[in-house]
Each structure stands twice: as C-alpha cells, then as structure tokens.
C-alpha cells in the first residue's frame, strides 16, 4: 500500500467508498421499487433512462475535462447530485419520483466516471498507470461487493431503502 503515491491512495479510498454506496443502490433499487408494486417495465425504463442520461453526461464531462477542467470539480458536483438522488429515491413512492431520482443518479455517474478515471494516471507519479488502475479497480470491485452485502443485510432486516442512506453517507 505504501508503495503507491499518496494521491493515488486517496483516489483509491474515494473509489472504495463510492463503490460501497453504489453497490447497494445498483443491485437493490429494482427490489425497492418492485416491492411497492412497480412493474418490471417501469423499473426497467427508469434504469434505462438513468443509463441514457449518464451516457450523455459522460460525454459532456469528458469534453470539459479535455478542455482543462480539474478532475475535482466533477467529483464535487457528483457528490451533490448523488445525495439529491438518494434523498429523492428514498422518498419516492410514485413513478415520477423514481424517474427523477434515476435521472439524478445517472447524471452523477456520468460526471463521476470520466473524472475519477482521469485522476488515476494524474495521481500515479512514478508508478506505472497500469498498476494504478489495478489498485483502484480492485477497490471498485471490493466496494461493490461490500455494498451489495450491506444491501442484502438491509433487505434481510426489512429496511431496504436504507441503501440510499448508506450511499449518501459514502458520498459525503
């Protein structure tokens, strides 16, 4: 661990926390809204809309980063959007609320990924970027697994919507 530059270790910690929060939300959101009688097509269309919006925002975020925007700005704005999405999804009891939450979540992901990926080679220093990517992507995988386990625990306890609180805490 100490062989990696401090900046890369910070990026790794950030990605681990973000992935813990996302792990529960990604895997458990369909169950949350199926439990309140949303149809599979409603849940699927909300998730698809999130992915579509996220793709468009990724392209815009990447273009801004290519023009010299610091990686920290999209990541900071991601935090705001993700917490707003989590609050919206936690409270959503209608399809409209679900869609708004998913659009916010897709926008947050779209801002996050180009910036956090670019932060890796910028933080590697003398360490080859391949090793840096191996480190951060391992933390992504670990975080998603932990997040899914936390989401499963929330489901077992009957408090499935708590996944949105977990993600909000991880993002802050």
PDB file of C-alpha atoms in Angstrom:
ATOM      1  CA  UNK A   1       0.000   0.000   0.000  1.00  0.00           C
ATOM      2  CA  UNK A   2       2.765   2.426   0.923  1.00  0.00           C
ATOM      3  CA  UNK A   3       4.471   1.815  -2.426  1.00  0.00           C
ATOM      4  CA  UNK A   4       1.768   3.935  -4.089  1.00  0.00           C
ATOM      5  CA  UNK A   5       1.844   7.759  -4.069  1.00  0.00           C
ATOM      6  CA  UNK A   6      -0.431   9.479  -1.515  1.00  0.00           C
ATOM      7  CA  UNK A   7      -2.620  10.967  -4.269  1.00  0.00           C
ATOM      8  CA  UNK A   8      -3.298   7.545  -5.743  1.00  0.00           C
ATOM      9  CA  UNK A   9      -4.095   6.144  -2.301  1.00  0.00           C
ATOM     10  CA  UNK A  10      -6.619   8.971  -1.848  1.00  0.00           C
ATOM     11  CA  UNK A  11      -8.233   8.227  -5.223  1.00  0.00           C
ATOM     12  CA  UNK A  12      -8.393   4.547  -4.204  1.00  0.00           C
ATOM     13  CA  UNK A  13     -10.114   5.385  -0.894  1.00  0.00           C
ATOM     14  CA  UNK A  14     -12.580   7.653  -2.670  1.00  0.00           C
ATOM     15  CA  UNK A  15     -13.426   4.971  -5.208  1.00  0.00           C
ATOM     16  CA  UNK A  16     -13.832   2.342  -2.482  1.00  0.00           C
ATOM     17  CA  UNK A  17     -16.337   4.494  -0.590  1.00  0.00           C
ATOM     18  CA  UNK A  18     -18.232   5.475  -3.734  1.00  0.00           C
ATOM     19  CA  UNK A  19     -18.404   1.827  -4.795  1.00  0.00           C
ATOM     20  CA  UNK A  20     -19.711   0.709  -1.403  1.00  0.00           C
ATOM     21  CA  UNK A  21     -22.592   3.150  -1.762  1.00  0.00           C
ATOM     22  CA  UNK A  22     -23.204   2.309  -5.398  1.00  0.00           C
ATOM     23  CA  UNK A  23     -23.065  -1.443  -4.789  1.00  0.00           C
ATOM     24  CA  UNK A  24     -26.208  -1.442  -2.698  1.00  0.00           C
ATOM     25  CA  UNK A  25     -28.057   1.005  -4.921  1.00  0.00           C
ATOM     26  CA  UNK A  26     -27.220  -0.699  -8.220  1.00  0.00           C
ATOM     27  CA  UNK A  27     -28.205  -4.166  -7.059  1.00  0.00           C
ATOM     28  CA  UNK A  28     -31.111  -3.348  -4.738  1.00  0.00           C
ATOM     29  CA  UNK A  29     -33.000  -0.470  -6.424  1.00  0.00           C
ATOM     30  CA  UNK A  30     -35.085  -2.826  -8.608  1.00  0.00           C
ATOM     31  CA  UNK A  31     -36.181  -4.680  -5.467  1.00  0.00           C
ATOM     32  CA  UNK A  32     -37.082  -1.461  -3.644  1.00  0.00           C
ATOM     33  CA  UNK A  33     -39.462  -0.353  -6.353  1.00  0.00           C
ATOM     34  CA  UNK A  34     -40.767  -3.807  -7.195  1.00  0.00           C
ATOM     35  CA  UNK A  35     -41.753  -4.082  -3.528  1.00  0.00           C
ATOM     36  CA  UNK A  36     -44.077  -1.085  -3.923  1.00  0.00           C
ATOM     37  CA  UNK A  37     -45.722  -2.661  -6.962  1.00  0.00           C
ATOM     38  CA  UNK A  38     -43.831  -1.022  -9.792  1.00  0.00           C
ATOM     39  CA  UNK A  39     -43.977  -3.193 -12.880  1.00  0.00           C
ATOM     40  CA  UNK A  40     -40.818  -4.628 -14.384  1.00  0.00           C
ATOM     41  CA  UNK A  41     -41.239  -2.256 -17.341  1.00  0.00           C
ATOM     42  CA  UNK A  42     -41.469   0.760 -15.026  1.00  0.00           C
ATOM     43  CA  UNK A  43     -38.328  -0.243 -13.144  1.00  0.00           C
ATOM     44  CA  UNK A  44     -36.525  -1.118 -16.370  1.00  0.00           C
ATOM     45  CA  UNK A  45     -37.469   2.134 -18.091  1.00  0.00           C
ATOM     46  CA  UNK A  46     -36.246   4.170 -15.111  1.00  0.00           C
ATOM     47  CA  UNK A  47     -32.933   2.333 -15.088  1.00  0.00           C
ATOM     48  CA  UNK A  48     -32.606   2.705 -18.866  1.00  0.00           C
ATOM     49  CA  UNK A  49     -33.299   6.432 -18.643  1.00  0.00           C
ATOM     50  CA  UNK A  50     -30.621   6.719 -15.958  1.00  0.00           C
ATOM     51  CA  UNK A  51     -28.122   4.954 -18.225  1.00  0.00           C
ATOM     52  CA  UNK A  52     -29.026   7.131 -21.204  1.00  0.00           C
ATOM     53  CA  UNK A  53     -28.702  10.382 -19.252  1.00  0.00           C
ATOM     54  CA  UNK A  54     -25.477   9.113 -17.703  1.00  0.00           C
ATOM     55  CA  UNK A  55     -24.014   8.415 -21.142  1.00  0.00           C
ATOM     56  CA  UNK A  56     -24.784  11.921 -22.393  1.00  0.00           C
ATOM     57  CA  UNK A  57     -23.371  13.497 -19.227  1.00  0.00           C
ATOM     58  CA  UNK A  58     -20.216  11.338 -19.537  1.00  0.00           C
ATOM     59  CA  UNK A  59     -19.598  12.730 -22.981  1.00  0.00           C
ATOM     60  CA  UNK A  60     -20.055  16.290 -21.724  1.00  0.00           C
ATOM     61  CA  UNK A  61     -17.890  15.667 -18.655  1.00  0.00           C
ATOM     62  CA  UNK A  62     -15.153  14.152 -20.794  1.00  0.00           C
ATOM     63  CA  UNK A  63     -15.245  17.133 -23.157  1.00  0.00           C
ATOM     64  CA  UNK A  64     -14.905  19.556 -20.228  1.00  0.00           C
ATOM     65  CA  UNK A  65     -12.010  17.555 -18.780  1.00  0.00           C
ATOM     66  CA  UNK A  66     -10.319  17.562 -22.199  1.00  0.00           C
ATOM     67  CA  UNK A  67     -10.567  21.341 -22.162  1.00  0.00           C
ATOM     68  CA  UNK A  68      -8.689  21.569 -18.871  1.00  0.00           C
ATOM     69  CA  UNK A  69     -11.333  21.309 -16.161  1.00  0.00           C
ATOM     70  CA  UNK A  70      -9.806  19.934 -12.969  1.00  0.00           C
ATOM     71  CA  UNK A  71     -10.916  16.414 -12.009  1.00  0.00           C
ATOM     72  CA  UNK A  72     -12.025  17.633  -8.591  1.00  0.00           C
ATOM     73  CA  UNK A  73     -14.921  19.763  -9.886  1.00  0.00           C
ATOM     74  CA  UNK A  74     -16.992  16.997 -11.487  1.00  0.00           C
ATOM     75  CA  UNK A  75     -16.352  14.794  -8.450  1.00  0.00           C
ATOM     76  CA  UNK A  76     -17.575  17.515  -6.076  1.00  0.00           C
ATOM     77  CA  UNK A  77     -20.679  18.094  -8.169  1.00  0.00           C
ATOM     78  CA  UNK A  78     -21.208  14.329  -8.306  1.00  0.00           C
ATOM     79  CA  UNK A  79     -21.489  14.300  -4.518  1.00  0.00           C
ATOM     80  CA  UNK A  80     -24.279  16.868  -4.603  1.00  0.00           C
ATOM     81  CA  UNK A  81     -26.192  15.070  -7.371  1.00  0.00           C
ATOM     82  CA  UNK A  82     -25.798  11.641  -5.765  1.00  0.00           C
ATOM     83  CA  UNK A  83     -27.047  12.830  -2.377  1.00  0.00           C
ATOM     84  CA  UNK A  84     -30.027  14.554  -4.042  1.00  0.00           C
ATOM     85  CA  UNK A  85     -30.721  11.334  -5.975  1.00  0.00           C
ATOM     86  CA  UNK A  86     -30.538   9.279  -2.776  1.00  0.00           C
ATOM     87  CA  UNK A  87     -32.949  11.587  -0.957  1.00  0.00           C
ATOM     88  CA  UNK A  88     -35.316  11.530  -3.933  1.00  0.00           C
ATOM     89  CA  UNK A  89     -35.209   7.739  -4.281  1.00  0.00           C
ATOM     90  CA  UNK A  90     -35.527   7.210  -0.525  1.00  0.00           C
ATOM     91  CA  UNK A  91     -38.758   9.229  -0.526  1.00  0.00           C
ATOM     92  CA  UNK A  92     -40.121   8.159  -3.932  1.00  0.00           C
ATOM     93  CA  UNK A  93     -43.459   6.417  -3.897  1.00  0.00           C
ATOM     94  CA  UNK A  94     -44.523   7.235  -7.455  1.00  0.00           C
ATOM     95  CA  UNK A  95     -43.088   6.527 -10.865  1.00  0.00           C
ATOM     96  CA  UNK A  96     -42.363  10.236 -11.354  1.00  0.00           C
ATOM     97  CA  UNK A  97     -40.256  10.402  -8.184  1.00  0.00           C
ATOM     98  CA  UNK A  98     -38.434   7.252  -9.204  1.00  0.00           C
ATOM     99  CA  UNK A  99     -37.626   8.693 -12.638  1.00  0.00           C
ATOM    100  CA  UNK A 100     -36.357  11.987 -11.175  1.00  0.00           C
ATOM    101  CA  UNK A 101     -34.139  10.060  -8.757  1.00  0.00           C
ATOM    102  CA  UNK A 102     -32.781   7.878 -11.550  1.00  0.00           C
ATOM    103  CA  UNK A 103     -32.047  10.894 -13.767  1.00  0.00           C
ATOM    104  CA  UNK A 104     -30.108  12.498 -10.910  1.00  0.00           C
ATOM    105  CA  UNK A 105     -28.256   9.248 -10.279  1.00  0.00           C
ATOM    106  CA  UNK A 106     -27.388   8.829 -13.959  1.00  0.00           C
ATOM    107  CA  UNK A 107     -26.139  12.416 -14.095  1.00  0.00           C
ATOM    108  CA  UNK A 108     -23.972  11.839 -11.035  1.00  0.00           C
ATOM    109  CA  UNK A 109     -22.450   8.693 -12.536  1.00  0.00           C
ATOM    110  CA  UNK A 110     -21.876  10.476 -15.829  1.00  0.00           C
ATOM    111  CA  UNK A 111     -19.889  13.219 -14.122  1.00  0.00           C
ATOM    112  CA  UNK A 112     -18.022  10.835 -11.828  1.00  0.00           C
ATOM    113  CA  UNK A 113     -16.524   8.243 -14.156  1.00  0.00           C
ATOM    114  CA  UNK A 114     -14.543  10.384 -16.631  1.00  0.00           C
ATOM    115  CA  UNK A 115     -13.081  12.481 -13.813  1.00  0.00           C
ATOM    116  CA  UNK A 116     -12.242   9.609 -11.478  1.00  0.00           C
ATOM    117  CA  UNK A 117     -10.677   7.615 -14.329  1.00  0.00           C
ATOM    118  CA  UNK A 118      -8.539  10.588 -15.397  1.00  0.00           C
ATOM    119  CA  UNK A 119      -7.459  11.100 -11.786  1.00  0.00           C
ATOM    120  CA  UNK A 120      -5.660   7.736 -11.812  1.00  0.00           C
ATOM    121  CA  UNK A 121      -2.801   8.477 -14.238  1.00  0.00           C
ATOM    122  CA  UNK A 122      -2.594  12.019 -12.870  1.00  0.00           C
ATOM    123  CA  UNK A 123      -2.029  10.569  -9.376  1.00  0.00           C
ATOM    124  CA  UNK A 124       0.381   7.766 -10.273  1.00  0.00           C
ATOM    125  CA  UNK A 125       3.600   9.738 -10.171  1.00  0.00           C
ATOM    126  CA  UNK A 126       6.454   7.327 -10.991  1.00  0.00           C
ATOM    127  CA  UNK A 127       4.216   4.246 -10.611  1.00  0.00           C
ATOM    128  CA  UNK A 128       3.100   2.804 -13.973  1.00  0.00           C
ATOM    129  CA  UNK A 129      -0.510   3.719 -14.622  1.00  0.00           C
ATOM    130  CA  UNK A 130      -1.380   0.044 -15.209  1.00  0.00           C
ATOM    131  CA  UNK A 131      -0.550  -0.700 -11.581  1.00  0.00           C
ATOM    132  CA  UNK A 132      -2.541   2.333 -10.508  1.00  0.00           C
ATOM    133  CA  UNK A 133      -5.581   1.161 -12.446  1.00  0.00           C
ATOM    134  CA  UNK A 134      -5.211  -2.333 -10.981  1.00  0.00           C
ATOM    135  CA  UNK A 135      -5.271  -0.840  -7.500  1.00  0.00           C
ATOM    136  CA  UNK A 136      -8.287   1.421  -7.982  1.00  0.00           C
ATOM    137  CA  UNK A 137     -10.315  -1.125  -9.921  1.00  0.00           C
ATOM    138  CA  UNK A 138      -9.689  -3.676  -7.187  1.00  0.00           C
ATOM    139  CA  UNK A 139     -11.088  -1.173  -4.711  1.00  0.00           C
ATOM    140  CA  UNK A 140     -14.101  -0.669  -7.026  1.00  0.00           C
ATOM    141  CA  UNK A 141     -14.789  -4.418  -7.034  1.00  0.00           C
ATOM    142  CA  UNK A 142     -14.335  -4.711  -3.278  1.00  0.00           C
ATOM    143  CA  UNK A 143     -16.627  -1.730  -2.716  1.00  0.00           C
ATOM    144  CA  UNK A 144     -19.384  -3.073  -4.949  1.00  0.00           C
ATOM    145  CA  UNK A 145     -19.240  -6.399  -3.126  1.00  0.00           C
ATOM    146  CA  UNK A 146     -19.399  -4.755   0.303  1.00  0.00           C
ATOM    147  CA  UNK A 147     -22.236  -2.519  -0.887  1.00  0.00           C
ATOM    148  CA  UNK A 148     -24.226  -5.467  -2.205  1.00  0.00           C
ATOM    149  CA  UNK A 149     -23.721  -7.275   1.119  1.00  0.00           C
ATOM    150  CA  UNK A 150     -24.912  -4.210   3.037  1.00  0.00           C
ATOM    151  CA  UNK A 151     -27.916  -4.024   0.712  1.00  0.00           C
ATOM    152  CA  UNK A 152     -28.651  -7.703   1.354  1.00  0.00           C
ATOM    153  CA  UNK A 153     -28.451  -7.081   5.093  1.00  0.00           C
ATOM    154  CA  UNK A 154     -30.858  -4.147   4.727  1.00  0.00           C
ATOM    155  CA  UNK A 155     -33.261  -6.394   2.803  1.00  0.00           C
ATOM    156  CA  UNK A 156     -32.998  -9.094   5.453  1.00  0.00           C
ATOM    157  CA  UNK A 157     -33.764  -6.513   8.161  1.00  0.00           C
ATOM    158  CA  UNK A 158     -36.734  -5.183   6.180  1.00  0.00           C
ATOM    159  CA  UNK A 159     -35.162  -1.737   5.731  1.00  0.00           C
ATOM    160  CA  UNK A 160     -34.235  -1.934   2.067  1.00  0.00           C
ATOM    161  CA  UNK A 161     -34.494   1.814   1.428  1.00  0.00           C
ATOM    162  CA  UNK A 162     -31.649   2.301   3.865  1.00  0.00           C
ATOM    163  CA  UNK A 163     -29.333   1.605   0.906  1.00  0.00           C
ATOM    164  CA  UNK A 164     -29.893   5.210  -0.174  1.00  0.00           C
ATOM    165  CA  UNK A 165     -28.744   6.440   3.230  1.00  0.00           C
ATOM    166  CA  UNK A 166     -25.659   4.245   3.019  1.00  0.00           C
ATOM    167  CA  UNK A 167     -24.791   5.678  -0.386  1.00  0.00           C
ATOM    168  CA  UNK A 168     -25.362   9.268   0.791  1.00  0.00           C
ATOM    169  CA  UNK A 169     -23.025   8.701   3.751  1.00  0.00           C
ATOM    170  CA  UNK A 170     -20.388   7.143   1.494  1.00  0.00           C
ATOM    171  CA  UNK A 171     -20.598  10.086  -0.901  1.00  0.00           C
ATOM    172  CA  UNK A 172     -20.150  12.675   1.832  1.00  0.00           C
TER     173      UNK A 172
END
